[in-house]
Amino acid sequence: MLKKKIMKQLVHIVGEDNVQSSNASKLAYSYDATPQFQAMPDAIVAPRNTNQVSEIVKLCCKHKVPIVPRGSGTNLSAGTTPLEGGIVLLFKHMDKLLEIDENNLTVTTQPGMNTLKLIETVEAKGLFYPPDPSSMKISQIGGNINENSGGLRGLKYGVTRDYVMGLEIVLPNGDIIRTGGKLAKDVAGYDLTRLFVGSEGTLGIVTEATLKLVPLPESKKTMLALYEDLNAAAESVSKIISSRIIPTTLEFLDQPTLKVVEDFSKIGLPTHVQAVLLIEQDGTADAVEQDMKKMQQICQENGAVQVDTARTEAEAEALRTARRSALSALARLRPTTILEDATVPRSEIARMVQSINEIAKKHRVDICTFGHAGDGNLHPTCLTDERNKEEIERVEAAFEEIFKKAVELGGTITGEHGVGAMKSNYLHLKVGEAGISVMQSMKNAFDPNNIMNPGKIFAKSNPKRVVVKR
Ligand SMILES: Cc1cc2nc3c(=O)[nH]c(=O)nc-3n(C[C@H](O)[C@H](O)[C@H](O)COP(=O)(O)OP(=O)(O)OC[C@H]3O[C@@H](n4cnc5c(N)ncnc54)[C@H](O)[C@@H]3O)c2cc1C
């Protein structure tokens, strides 16, 4: 519990209405979208501007109070669970889009801005902000930046990192710095912008961001390729990429996922096949037509039993929405849904899908797989029940094997969801002890008191997924 003196000072900084400490509100912010992790904060604080953030941080720094910056809490790595208590910092008042600069093709925004709202606002001006995490209806730009989120368009357009040009940051001692800017070129010192992208709230607080925009593509087409054989679908992914076509979207759904998504969305998805690829291309009308034809041919040559092109934008949007709802649809089946994001080089997709299925069988667990196949970013999703300890142990063993396999194939333990608390015990598999040590030195240099989102990225005493109560 925070000392009365600290609570009083927090109220002095942001006003009474913006400090919550009732049991109900603490409970509401004790968890995020990640199953099995929960811990109570001491207070929830909602600043109105950067200066207030800075004052809060100075106070917390002085009294060594943990700060957990929280966007919409949709992260899947227990990144916003307040494992060591302290305050949860909300950006509900800092949610404004500050400027669209049509000369420099940038948008400047506060961290609490909703992702989809930003995308729609710039599209109305004929501009395009490509990063589109499936959670974009709810997620915030500050959360996207701190997880370096990807999305369905990541294959062609890259991830959030590729669009962050400049940041305003409140450091763990309360100092305010600006990195980068509206500049196409800037090599003045270390690239702090890149360092903060994906730092999961452990190095400082993003209070403003300048993001790159690109022209909105003139035309877009969407198709669905159906497969009776999982490996044939995965092979098609490798073949499309190696034939030097980079589609906007190249998504994979296996049959169990398809069945559940269809049951949820009722748009007539084919549930009789083993897998589908959702493929999309954008660009000039001619180039799109040409690429779609070529990709259709590649899919057919590599075992697709049917390839259907969406006839209208409404049909295409229904397919995209269905794919984006995969996690929510799967979550209806059993009490606990654990979604992972093991990622491999694109060329290893077929082998990784096969390995996931073998590992699931060996450990007798239900794993459905979908994901951004073109990025090599798969989401093996386990449907389980956290109350069944014996089953959860098998789930843990299966995921550990999946991570090891991904790394063995040249991949990583997480492609877009971050390490958080959930995967801190697996980080060494990817970066080694020396890698962890250099990251820890950086963390110590920025945050010697370890007040920024403690318990994330670096493993502590919680060896596996646990329910942490305070
Ligand atoms: C249904 C569903 C679908 C998803 N689909 C995708 C997907 O396609 N691609 C993908 O990459 N992820 C996806 N995710 C994961 C998640 O939505 C993303 O990581 C998203 O970027 C998190 O945004 P948020 O606003 O909810 O951030 P939160 O979950 O609140 O926070 C995420 C991290 O950012 C930090 N943070 C938040 N704001 C700030 C700030 N202003 N300053 C410093 N640190 C801050 C937090 O401390 C935390 O470490 C999905 C999640 C769900 C539930």
Short mmCIF file of C-alpha atoms and ligand atoms in Angstrom, two decimals:
data_model
loop_
_atom_site.label_atom_id
_atom_site.label_comp_id
_atom_site.label_asym_id
_atom_site.label_seq_id
_atom_site.Cartn_x
_atom_site.Cartn_y
_atom_site.Cartn_z
CA MET A 1 0.00 0.00 0.00
CA LEU A 2 1.22 3.49 -0.81
CA LYS A 3 1.97 5.82 2.08
CA LYS A 4 -0.75 8.45 2.65
CA LYS A 5 1.84 11.16 1.93
CA ILE A 6 2.47 9.74 -1.57
CA MET A 7 -1.25 9.36 -2.31
CA LYS A 8 -1.75 12.98 -1.27
CA GLN A 9 0.99 14.14 -3.59
CA LEU A 10 -0.45 12.13 -6.49
CA VAL A 11 -3.81 13.82 -5.90
CA HIS A 12 -2.03 17.16 -5.77
CA ILE A 13 -0.46 16.48 -9.23
CA VAL A 14 -3.47 15.12 -11.17
CA GLY A 15 -6.51 15.97 -9.04
CA GLU A 16 -8.72 13.70 -6.96
CA ASP A 17 -10.77 12.45 -9.92
CA ASN A 18 -7.66 11.02 -11.54
CA VAL A 19 -6.40 8.84 -8.70
CA GLN A 20 -8.26 5.61 -7.99
CA SER A 21 -7.51 3.23 -5.16
CA SER A 22 -10.75 1.42 -4.40
CA ASN A 23 -10.57 -2.36 -4.32
CA ALA A 24 -12.84 -2.55 -7.37
CA SER A 25 -10.60 -0.34 -9.48
CA LYS A 26 -7.42 -2.06 -8.26
CA LEU A 27 -8.98 -5.39 -9.24
CA ALA A 28 -9.89 -4.05 -12.69
CA TYR A 29 -6.24 -3.15 -13.37
CA SER A 30 -4.74 -6.26 -11.78
CA TYR A 31 -4.70 -8.19 -15.06
CA ASP A 32 -4.53 -7.77 -18.81
CA ALA A 33 -5.36 -10.00 -21.79
CA THR A 34 -2.86 -12.64 -20.66
CA PRO A 35 -4.29 -15.62 -18.79
CA GLN A 36 -2.85 -16.79 -15.48
CA PHE A 37 -1.21 -13.53 -14.38
CA GLN A 38 -2.74 -11.22 -11.84
CA ALA A 39 -1.41 -8.81 -9.22
CA MET A 40 -3.00 -5.83 -7.47
CA PRO A 41 -1.68 -2.31 -7.99
CA ASP A 42 -1.74 0.25 -5.18
CA ALA A 43 -3.33 3.03 -7.21
CA ILE A 44 -4.39 3.96 -10.73
CA VAL A 45 -3.36 7.40 -11.94
CA ALA A 46 -4.46 9.24 -15.10
CA PRO A 47 -2.29 12.28 -15.94
CA ARG A 48 -3.48 15.00 -18.33
CA ASN A 49 -0.17 15.99 -19.90
CA THR A 50 3.56 15.34 -20.14
CA ASN A 51 4.43 17.64 -17.24
CA GLN A 52 2.09 15.74 -14.96
CA VAL A 53 3.66 12.45 -16.12
CA SER A 54 7.08 13.89 -15.30
CA GLU A 55 5.98 15.02 -11.82
CA ILE A 56 4.47 11.59 -11.10
CA VAL A 57 7.66 9.87 -12.21
CA LYS A 58 9.83 12.17 -10.07
CA LEU A 59 7.65 11.34 -7.06
CA CYS A 60 7.79 7.60 -7.77
CA CYS A 61 11.54 7.77 -8.35
CA LYS A 62 12.08 9.48 -4.98
CA HIS A 63 10.00 6.88 -3.12
CA LYS A 64 10.92 3.91 -5.35
CA VAL A 65 7.31 3.24 -6.31
CA PRO A 66 6.85 0.94 -9.35
CA ILE A 67 5.10 2.46 -12.40
CA VAL A 68 3.22 0.29 -14.90
CA PRO A 69 2.27 2.28 -18.02
CA ARG A 70 -0.92 0.81 -19.44
CA GLY A 71 -2.54 1.34 -22.82
CA SER A 72 -5.66 -0.78 -23.34
CA GLY A 73 -4.19 -3.85 -21.64
CA THR A 74 -4.58 -6.07 -24.72
CA ASN A 75 -1.00 -7.35 -24.61
CA LEU A 76 -0.58 -11.10 -24.47
CA SER A 77 2.65 -11.30 -22.45
CA ALA A 78 1.45 -10.12 -19.01
CA GLY A 79 3.13 -6.83 -19.86
CA THR A 80 0.82 -4.66 -17.75
CA THR A 81 0.23 -6.84 -14.70
CA PRO A 82 1.52 -4.81 -11.73
CA LEU A 83 3.62 -7.70 -10.39
CA GLU A 84 5.33 -5.54 -7.78
CA GLY A 85 2.40 -3.25 -7.01
CA GLY A 86 2.84 0.50 -7.36
CA ILE A 87 0.82 2.66 -9.72
CA VAL A 88 -0.81 1.86 -13.03
CA LEU A 89 -0.51 4.88 -15.34
CA LEU A 90 -3.41 5.43 -17.75
CA PHE A 91 -3.42 7.62 -20.88
CA LYS A 92 -7.17 8.13 -21.17
CA HIS A 93 -6.73 11.93 -21.11
CA MET A 94 -3.70 11.86 -23.42
CA ASP A 95 -5.55 10.45 -26.43
CA LYS A 96 -5.45 13.29 -28.96
CA LEU A 97 -4.20 13.23 -32.49
CA LEU A 98 -2.06 16.39 -32.50
CA GLU A 99 -1.17 16.94 -36.17
CA ILE A 100 -1.29 15.43 -39.63
CA ASP A 101 1.56 16.96 -41.62
CA GLU A 102 0.74 16.40 -45.30
CA ASN A 103 4.01 17.97 -46.45
CA ASN A 104 6.24 15.68 -44.43
CA LEU A 105 3.80 12.74 -44.44
CA THR A 106 3.73 12.36 -40.67
CA VAL A 107 1.14 12.15 -37.95
CA THR A 108 1.89 13.28 -34.39
CA THR A 109 -0.19 11.82 -31.62
CA GLN A 110 -0.51 11.36 -27.88
CA PRO A 111 0.04 7.78 -26.62
CA GLY A 112 -3.58 7.08 -25.68
CA MET A 113 -4.80 7.53 -29.26
CA ASN A 114 -6.76 4.50 -30.46
CA THR A 115 -4.99 2.69 -33.32
CA LEU A 116 -8.01 2.20 -35.60
CA LYS A 117 -9.15 5.78 -35.09
CA LEU A 118 -5.72 7.02 -36.17
CA ILE A 119 -5.75 4.73 -39.23
CA GLU A 120 -9.24 5.90 -40.26
CA THR A 121 -8.42 9.57 -39.69
CA VAL A 122 -5.35 9.53 -41.95
CA GLU A 123 -7.12 7.39 -44.57
CA ALA A 124 -9.80 10.08 -44.88
CA LYS A 125 -6.98 12.29 -46.15
CA GLY A 126 -5.71 9.70 -48.65
CA LEU A 127 -2.83 8.69 -46.38
CA PHE A 128 -1.94 5.32 -44.93
CA TYR A 129 -0.65 4.13 -41.53
CA PRO A 130 -0.06 0.41 -42.19
CA PRO A 131 0.55 -1.24 -38.75
CA ASP A 132 -2.75 -2.99 -38.02
CA PRO A 133 -2.65 -5.32 -35.00
CA SER A 134 -5.82 -7.41 -34.86
CA SER A 135 -6.59 -5.65 -31.59
CA MET A 136 -6.55 -2.21 -33.29
CA LYS A 137 -10.19 -1.46 -32.46
CA ILE A 138 -9.13 -1.32 -28.82
CA SER A 139 -5.35 -0.89 -28.65
CA GLN A 140 -3.51 2.40 -28.23
CA ILE A 141 -0.56 3.79 -30.16
CA GLY A 142 1.56 3.92 -26.96
CA GLY A 143 0.94 0.19 -26.42
CA ASN A 144 1.68 -0.57 -30.10
CA ILE A 145 4.99 1.31 -29.87
CA ASN A 146 6.02 -0.40 -26.67
CA GLU A 147 5.27 -3.87 -28.04
CA ASN A 148 6.50 -3.02 -31.56
CA SER A 149 3.25 -4.55 -32.77
CA GLY A 150 2.71 -6.12 -36.16
CA GLY A 151 -0.47 -6.95 -38.03
CA LEU A 152 -1.99 -8.41 -41.16
CA ARG A 153 -0.16 -5.91 -43.37
CA GLY A 154 3.24 -6.52 -41.77
CA LEU A 155 4.61 -8.68 -44.56
CA LYS A 156 4.72 -5.88 -47.11
CA TYR A 157 4.73 -2.80 -44.88
CA GLY A 158 6.67 -3.86 -41.80
CA VAL A 159 5.77 -3.37 -38.16
CA THR A 160 5.24 -0.39 -35.82
CA ARG A 161 9.03 0.18 -35.52
CA ASP A 162 9.20 1.01 -39.24
CA TYR A 163 6.82 3.95 -38.74
CA VAL A 164 8.08 5.55 -35.52
CA MET A 165 10.11 8.62 -36.44
CA GLY A 166 10.27 10.53 -33.19
CA LEU A 167 9.20 10.24 -29.57
CA GLU A 168 8.73 12.38 -26.53
CA ILE A 169 9.71 10.32 -23.51
CA VAL A 170 9.61 10.80 -19.77
CA LEU A 171 12.67 9.01 -18.40
CA PRO A 172 12.59 7.06 -15.11
CA ASN A 173 14.07 10.08 -13.28
CA GLY A 174 11.33 12.37 -14.61
CA ASP A 175 13.45 14.12 -17.25
CA ILE A 176 11.67 14.75 -20.56
CA ILE A 177 13.56 14.02 -23.81
CA ARG A 178 12.70 14.13 -27.51
CA THR A 179 14.17 11.64 -29.96
CA GLY A 180 14.16 11.78 -33.77
CA GLY A 181 11.48 13.93 -35.41
CA LYS A 182 9.98 14.54 -38.84
CA LEU A 183 13.35 13.79 -40.37
CA ALA A 184 14.01 11.28 -43.11
CA LYS A 185 17.63 11.26 -42.01
CA ASP A 186 19.08 11.71 -38.53
CA VAL A 187 22.25 10.10 -37.17
CA ALA A 188 22.88 12.40 -34.25
CA GLY A 189 24.08 9.97 -31.60
CA TYR A 190 22.55 6.66 -30.59
CA ASP A 191 19.16 5.81 -32.10
CA LEU A 192 17.09 6.16 -28.93
CA THR A 193 13.84 6.05 -30.91
CA ARG A 194 14.53 2.46 -31.96
CA LEU A 195 15.66 1.51 -28.48
CA PHE A 196 12.38 2.65 -26.96
CA VAL A 197 10.23 0.91 -29.58
CA GLY A 198 9.44 -2.52 -28.14
CA SER A 199 10.88 -1.66 -24.71
CA GLU A 200 7.61 -2.75 -23.03
CA GLY A 201 7.37 0.23 -20.68
CA THR A 202 10.61 -0.75 -18.93
CA LEU A 203 12.79 2.22 -19.98
CA GLY A 204 10.46 5.22 -19.82
CA ILE A 205 7.04 6.58 -20.71
CA VAL A 206 6.08 7.59 -24.24
CA THR A 207 4.09 10.81 -24.05
CA GLU A 208 4.05 11.76 -27.75
CA ALA A 209 4.92 10.04 -31.02
CA THR A 210 5.56 11.20 -34.57
CA LEU A 211 4.72 8.44 -37.03
CA LYS A 212 5.47 8.01 -40.73
CA LEU A 213 2.62 7.91 -43.24
CA VAL A 214 2.66 6.60 -46.80
CA PRO A 215 0.25 7.24 -49.70
CA LEU A 216 -2.93 5.17 -49.53
CA PRO A 217 -2.69 2.41 -52.17
CA GLU A 218 -5.05 2.90 -55.09
CA SER A 219 -6.34 -0.64 -55.35
CA LYS A 220 -6.62 -3.82 -53.24
CA LYS A 221 -7.67 -7.43 -53.87
CA THR A 222 -8.26 -10.33 -51.52
CA MET A 223 -8.43 -14.09 -52.09
CA LEU A 224 -8.75 -17.28 -50.12
CA ALA A 225 -6.80 -20.42 -51.09
CA LEU A 226 -8.14 -23.73 -49.73
CA TYR A 227 -5.94 -26.74 -48.91
CA GLU A 228 -6.54 -30.37 -48.00
CA ASP A 229 -2.99 -30.58 -46.72
CA LEU A 230 -1.43 -28.28 -44.12
CA ASN A 231 2.04 -28.64 -45.51
CA ALA A 232 0.87 -27.69 -49.00
CA ALA A 233 -0.45 -24.40 -47.60
CA ALA A 234 2.82 -23.73 -45.81
CA GLU A 235 4.77 -24.64 -48.99
CA SER A 236 2.68 -22.14 -50.96
CA VAL A 237 3.76 -19.39 -48.55
CA SER A 238 7.45 -20.15 -49.18
CA LYS A 239 6.86 -20.40 -52.95
CA ILE A 240 5.03 -17.06 -53.15
CA ILE A 241 7.85 -15.27 -51.33
CA SER A 242 10.61 -17.00 -53.29
CA SER A 243 8.90 -16.02 -56.55
CA ARG A 244 9.62 -12.41 -55.43
CA ILE A 245 6.05 -11.32 -54.80
CA ILE A 246 5.48 -9.54 -51.51
CA PRO A 247 1.73 -9.53 -50.85
CA THR A 248 0.28 -7.14 -48.28
CA THR A 249 -1.21 -10.04 -46.35
CA LEU A 250 -0.45 -13.75 -46.28
CA GLU A 251 -2.31 -15.29 -43.35
CA PHE A 252 -2.70 -18.93 -42.37
CA LEU A 253 -5.57 -20.65 -40.53
CA ASP A 254 -5.69 -24.38 -39.79
CA GLN A 255 -8.93 -26.39 -39.79
CA PRO A 256 -9.71 -26.27 -36.05
CA THR A 257 -9.30 -22.47 -36.14
CA LEU A 258 -11.40 -22.22 -39.32
CA LYS A 259 -14.26 -24.18 -37.75
CA VAL A 260 -14.36 -22.01 -34.66
CA VAL A 261 -13.99 -18.75 -36.60
CA GLU A 262 -16.82 -19.75 -38.93
CA ASP A 263 -19.02 -20.67 -36.01
CA PHE A 264 -18.28 -17.22 -34.56
CA SER A 265 -18.46 -15.07 -37.71
CA LYS A 266 -20.90 -17.05 -39.92
CA ILE A 267 -19.55 -15.72 -43.21
CA GLY A 268 -19.38 -19.05 -45.03
CA LEU A 269 -15.72 -19.95 -44.46
CA PRO A 270 -14.85 -23.42 -45.81
CA THR A 271 -14.62 -25.69 -42.77
CA HIS A 272 -14.13 -28.93 -44.71
CA VAL A 273 -10.53 -28.18 -45.71
CA GLN A 274 -7.40 -28.60 -43.60
CA ALA A 275 -6.13 -25.04 -43.98
CA VAL A 276 -6.63 -21.76 -45.82
CA LEU A 277 -4.39 -18.91 -46.83
CA LEU A 278 -5.87 -15.42 -46.79
CA ILE A 279 -3.96 -13.45 -49.40
CA GLU A 280 -4.18 -9.76 -50.16
CA GLN A 281 -2.31 -7.42 -52.45
CA ASP A 282 -2.49 -3.65 -52.86
CA GLY A 283 -0.93 -1.13 -55.21
CA THR A 284 -1.81 0.09 -58.69
CA ALA A 285 -4.73 -1.78 -60.27
CA ASP A 286 -2.53 -3.41 -62.96
CA ALA A 287 0.17 -4.55 -60.56
CA VAL A 288 -2.42 -5.96 -58.16
CA GLU A 289 -4.15 -7.88 -60.98
CA GLN A 290 -0.84 -9.32 -62.17
CA ASP A 291 0.36 -10.37 -58.69
CA MET A 292 -3.01 -11.93 -57.79
CA LYS A 293 -2.99 -14.02 -60.97
CA LYS A 294 0.54 -15.21 -60.32
CA MET A 295 -0.20 -16.06 -56.68
CA GLN A 296 -3.36 -17.94 -57.67
CA GLN A 297 -1.28 -20.02 -60.05
CA ILE A 298 1.39 -20.70 -57.39
CA CYS A 299 -1.28 -21.81 -54.90
CA GLN A 300 -2.87 -24.14 -57.46
CA GLU A 301 0.50 -25.61 -58.45
CA ASN A 302 1.25 -26.24 -54.77
CA GLY A 303 -1.87 -28.13 -53.83
CA ALA A 304 -4.66 -25.58 -53.35
CA VAL A 305 -7.94 -27.34 -54.11
CA GLN A 306 -9.75 -24.07 -54.68
CA VAL A 307 -8.88 -20.37 -54.87
CA ASP A 308 -11.68 -17.80 -54.45
CA THR A 309 -11.30 -14.07 -55.00
CA ALA A 310 -13.49 -11.70 -52.96
CA ARG A 311 -15.90 -9.97 -55.35
CA THR A 312 -16.61 -6.92 -53.26
CA GLU A 313 -14.83 -4.88 -50.57
CA ALA A 314 -17.54 -5.99 -48.13
CA GLU A 315 -16.65 -9.65 -48.82
CA ALA A 316 -12.94 -8.88 -48.42
CA GLU A 317 -13.52 -7.01 -45.15
CA ALA A 318 -15.58 -9.93 -43.82
CA LEU A 319 -12.61 -12.24 -44.48
CA ARG A 320 -10.16 -9.88 -42.77
CA THR A 321 -12.49 -9.42 -39.80
CA ALA A 322 -12.95 -13.17 -39.51
CA ARG A 323 -9.16 -13.65 -39.40
CA ARG A 324 -8.80 -10.87 -36.83
CA SER A 325 -11.39 -12.52 -34.63
CA ALA A 326 -9.52 -15.84 -34.48
CA LEU A 327 -8.33 -15.41 -30.88
CA SER A 328 -11.72 -14.24 -29.60
CA ALA A 329 -13.44 -17.11 -31.41
CA LEU A 330 -11.05 -19.73 -30.00
CA ALA A 331 -11.36 -18.26 -26.50
CA ARG A 332 -15.00 -19.38 -26.40
CA LEU A 333 -14.09 -23.06 -26.42
CA ARG A 334 -12.37 -23.65 -23.10
CA PRO A 335 -11.83 -21.67 -19.90
CA THR A 336 -8.20 -20.76 -20.65
CA THR A 337 -6.74 -19.76 -24.01
CA ILE A 338 -2.97 -19.41 -24.24
CA LEU A 339 -1.83 -17.78 -27.46
CA GLU A 340 1.85 -17.78 -28.35
CA ASP A 341 3.78 -16.22 -31.20
CA ALA A 342 6.77 -18.36 -32.03
CA THR A 343 8.30 -17.04 -35.23
CA VAL A 344 10.59 -18.63 -37.82
CA PRO A 345 12.19 -17.54 -41.09
CA ARG A 346 9.49 -17.73 -43.79
CA SER A 347 11.26 -20.63 -45.49
CA GLU A 348 10.74 -22.75 -42.32
CA ILE A 349 6.96 -22.27 -42.02
CA ALA A 350 6.10 -25.76 -43.28
CA ARG A 351 8.53 -27.44 -40.87
CA MET A 352 7.34 -25.30 -37.95
CA VAL A 353 3.64 -26.05 -38.55
CA GLN A 354 4.44 -29.74 -38.74
CA SER A 355 6.51 -29.58 -35.53
CA ILE A 356 3.74 -27.75 -33.65
CA ASN A 357 1.28 -30.50 -34.55
CA GLU A 358 3.71 -33.26 -33.53
CA ILE A 359 4.51 -31.53 -30.22
CA ALA A 360 0.78 -31.02 -29.45
CA LYS A 361 0.14 -34.70 -30.11
CA LYS A 362 3.09 -35.82 -27.98
CA HIS A 363 1.91 -33.76 -24.99
CA ARG A 364 -1.80 -34.51 -25.58
CA VAL A 365 -2.83 -30.86 -25.73
CA ASP A 366 -5.23 -29.01 -28.06
CA ILE A 367 -3.31 -26.52 -30.18
CA CYS A 368 -4.89 -24.60 -33.07
CA THR A 369 -2.56 -22.62 -35.29
CA PHE A 370 -3.12 -19.45 -37.24
CA GLY A 371 -1.02 -16.42 -37.89
CA HIS A 372 0.94 -14.12 -40.12
CA ALA A 373 2.42 -16.91 -42.23
CA GLY A 374 4.13 -14.53 -44.63
CA ASP A 375 6.13 -13.13 -41.70
CA GLY A 376 6.87 -16.61 -40.36
CA ASN A 377 4.89 -15.44 -37.31
CA LEU A 378 2.65 -18.26 -36.12
CA HIS A 379 0.17 -18.19 -33.25
CA PRO A 380 -0.07 -21.71 -31.85
CA THR A 381 -3.02 -21.31 -29.49
CA CYS A 382 -3.66 -23.78 -26.71
CA LEU A 383 -7.18 -24.36 -25.43
CA THR A 384 -6.93 -25.52 -21.87
CA ASP A 385 -8.11 -25.00 -18.30
CA GLU A 386 -5.79 -23.37 -15.81
CA ARG A 387 -7.56 -25.15 -12.93
CA ASN A 388 -6.26 -28.48 -14.20
CA LYS A 389 -2.67 -28.46 -12.91
CA GLU A 390 -1.66 -31.68 -14.63
CA GLU A 391 -2.89 -30.45 -18.02
CA ILE A 392 -1.22 -27.05 -17.55
CA GLU A 393 2.11 -28.80 -16.94
CA ARG A 394 1.72 -30.57 -20.27
CA VAL A 395 0.83 -27.27 -21.93
CA GLU A 396 3.98 -25.68 -20.45
CA ALA A 397 6.12 -28.54 -21.67
CA ALA A 398 4.61 -28.31 -25.15
CA PHE A 399 5.22 -24.55 -25.42
CA GLU A 400 8.78 -24.89 -24.18
CA GLU A 401 9.40 -27.42 -26.94
CA ILE A 402 7.73 -25.15 -29.49
CA PHE A 403 9.98 -22.21 -28.51
CA LYS A 404 13.07 -24.40 -28.65
CA LYS A 405 12.06 -25.68 -32.08
CA ALA A 406 11.47 -22.13 -33.36
CA VAL A 407 14.92 -21.02 -32.17
CA GLU A 408 16.49 -24.18 -33.64
CA LEU A 409 14.95 -23.25 -37.01
CA GLY A 410 16.53 -19.78 -36.80
CA GLY A 411 13.46 -18.15 -35.26
CA THR A 412 12.48 -16.48 -32.02
CA ILE A 413 10.30 -16.96 -28.93
CA THR A 414 8.14 -13.93 -29.80
CA GLY A 415 7.60 -12.11 -33.07
CA GLU A 416 5.26 -9.37 -31.89
CA HIS A 417 3.74 -9.94 -28.46
CA GLY A 418 6.83 -9.12 -26.43
CA VAL A 419 8.48 -10.91 -23.51
CA GLY A 420 6.63 -9.31 -20.60
CA ALA A 421 6.45 -11.56 -17.56
CA MET A 422 5.08 -14.45 -19.56
CA LYS A 423 8.14 -15.24 -21.61
CA SER A 424 10.94 -13.89 -19.44
CA ASN A 425 12.01 -17.42 -18.58
CA TYR A 426 12.50 -18.26 -22.24
CA LEU A 427 14.43 -15.12 -23.26
CA HIS A 428 17.79 -16.84 -22.83
CA LEU A 429 16.81 -19.34 -25.55
CA LYS A 430 16.91 -16.51 -28.10
CA VAL A 431 19.50 -14.01 -26.82
CA GLY A 432 21.71 -16.15 -24.52
CA GLU A 433 22.98 -15.19 -21.07
CA ALA A 434 25.40 -12.60 -22.53
CA GLY A 435 22.50 -11.02 -24.45
CA ILE A 436 20.40 -10.83 -21.29
CA SER A 437 23.32 -9.33 -19.39
CA VAL A 438 23.82 -6.50 -21.91
CA MET A 439 20.07 -5.78 -21.94
CA GLN A 440 20.05 -5.73 -18.14
CA SER A 441 22.96 -3.23 -18.14
CA MET A 442 20.96 -0.94 -20.43
CA LYS A 443 17.92 -1.23 -18.18
CA ASN A 444 20.07 -0.38 -15.13
CA ALA A 445 21.56 2.64 -16.89
CA PHE A 446 18.12 4.09 -17.63
CA ASP A 447 16.32 2.92 -14.52
CA PRO A 448 18.75 2.23 -11.65
CA ASN A 449 15.86 2.02 -9.14
CA ASN A 450 13.97 -0.48 -11.31
CA ILE A 451 10.71 1.42 -11.01
CA MET A 452 9.60 1.14 -14.66
CA ASN A 453 7.38 -1.90 -15.16
CA PRO A 454 9.43 -4.18 -12.89
CA GLY A 455 9.24 -7.95 -13.35
CA LYS A 456 9.00 -7.71 -17.15
CA ILE A 457 11.48 -8.98 -19.77
CA PHE A 458 14.02 -10.17 -17.17
CA ALA A 459 13.22 -13.41 -15.34
CA LYS A 460 12.81 -13.21 -11.61
CA SER A 461 11.75 -15.86 -9.19
CA ASN A 462 8.53 -16.81 -11.00
CA PRO A 463 9.88 -19.75 -12.97
CA LYS A 464 6.73 -20.47 -15.00
CA ARG A 465 3.32 -19.00 -15.58
CA VAL A 466 1.85 -18.39 -12.17
CA VAL A 467 -1.01 -16.52 -10.68
CA VAL A 468 0.70 -13.81 -8.67
CA LYS A 469 -1.43 -12.38 -5.89
CA ARG A 470 -0.54 -9.61 -3.47
C1 LIG B 1 -7.56 -10.23 -29.84
C2 LIG B 1 -6.15 -9.74 -29.86
C3 LIG B 1 -5.49 -9.64 -31.07
C4 LIG B 1 -4.17 -9.19 -31.12
N1 LIG B 1 -3.55 -9.08 -32.33
C5 LIG B 1 -2.28 -8.63 -32.40
C6 LIG B 1 -1.62 -8.52 -33.67
O1 LIG B 1 -2.19 -8.80 -34.72
N2 LIG B 1 -0.35 -8.08 -33.66
C7 LIG B 1 0.32 -7.75 -32.52
O2 LIG B 1 1.49 -7.36 -32.59
N3 LIG B 1 -0.28 -7.86 -31.30
C8 LIG B 1 -1.55 -8.27 -31.22
N4 LIG B 1 -2.16 -8.38 -29.99
C9 LIG B 1 -1.43 -7.98 -28.77
C10 LIG B 1 -1.70 -6.51 -28.32
O3 LIG B 1 -2.96 -6.08 -28.75
C11 LIG B 1 -0.64 -5.53 -28.82
O4 LIG B 1 0.57 -5.81 -28.17
C12 LIG B 1 -0.98 -4.05 -28.62
O5 LIG B 1 0.02 -3.25 -29.20
C13 LIG B 1 -1.11 -3.65 -27.16
O6 LIG B 1 -1.70 -2.36 -27.11
P1 LIG B 1 -2.38 -1.84 -25.78
O7 LIG B 1 -2.77 -0.43 -25.99
O8 LIG B 1 -3.44 -2.75 -25.33
O9 LIG B 1 -1.12 -1.86 -24.78
P2 LIG B 1 -1.01 -2.55 -23.35
O10 LIG B 1 -1.32 -3.98 -23.44
O11 LIG B 1 -1.74 -1.76 -22.35
O12 LIG B 1 0.54 -2.34 -23.09
C14 LIG B 1 1.51 -2.99 -23.85
C15 LIG B 1 2.91 -2.62 -23.35
O13 LIG B 1 3.16 -1.25 -23.61
C16 LIG B 1 3.49 -0.54 -22.41
N5 LIG B 1 2.92 0.80 -22.60
C17 LIG B 1 1.65 1.12 -22.96
N6 LIG B 1 1.55 2.46 -23.14
C18 LIG B 1 2.78 2.98 -22.87
C19 LIG B 1 3.34 4.29 -22.88
N7 LIG B 1 2.61 5.35 -23.22
N8 LIG B 1 4.63 4.44 -22.54
C20 LIG B 1 5.40 3.39 -22.19
N9 LIG B 1 4.94 2.12 -22.19
C21 LIG B 1 3.65 1.93 -22.51
C22 LIG B 1 2.90 -1.37 -21.29
O14 LIG B 1 3.59 -1.16 -20.09
C23 LIG B 1 3.10 -2.79 -21.84
O15 LIG B 1 4.42 -3.21 -21.59
C24 LIG B 1 -3.48 -8.85 -29.91
C25 LIG B 1 -4.15 -8.96 -28.69
C26 LIG B 1 -5.47 -9.40 -28.65
C27 LIG B 1 -6.15 -9.49 -27.32
#
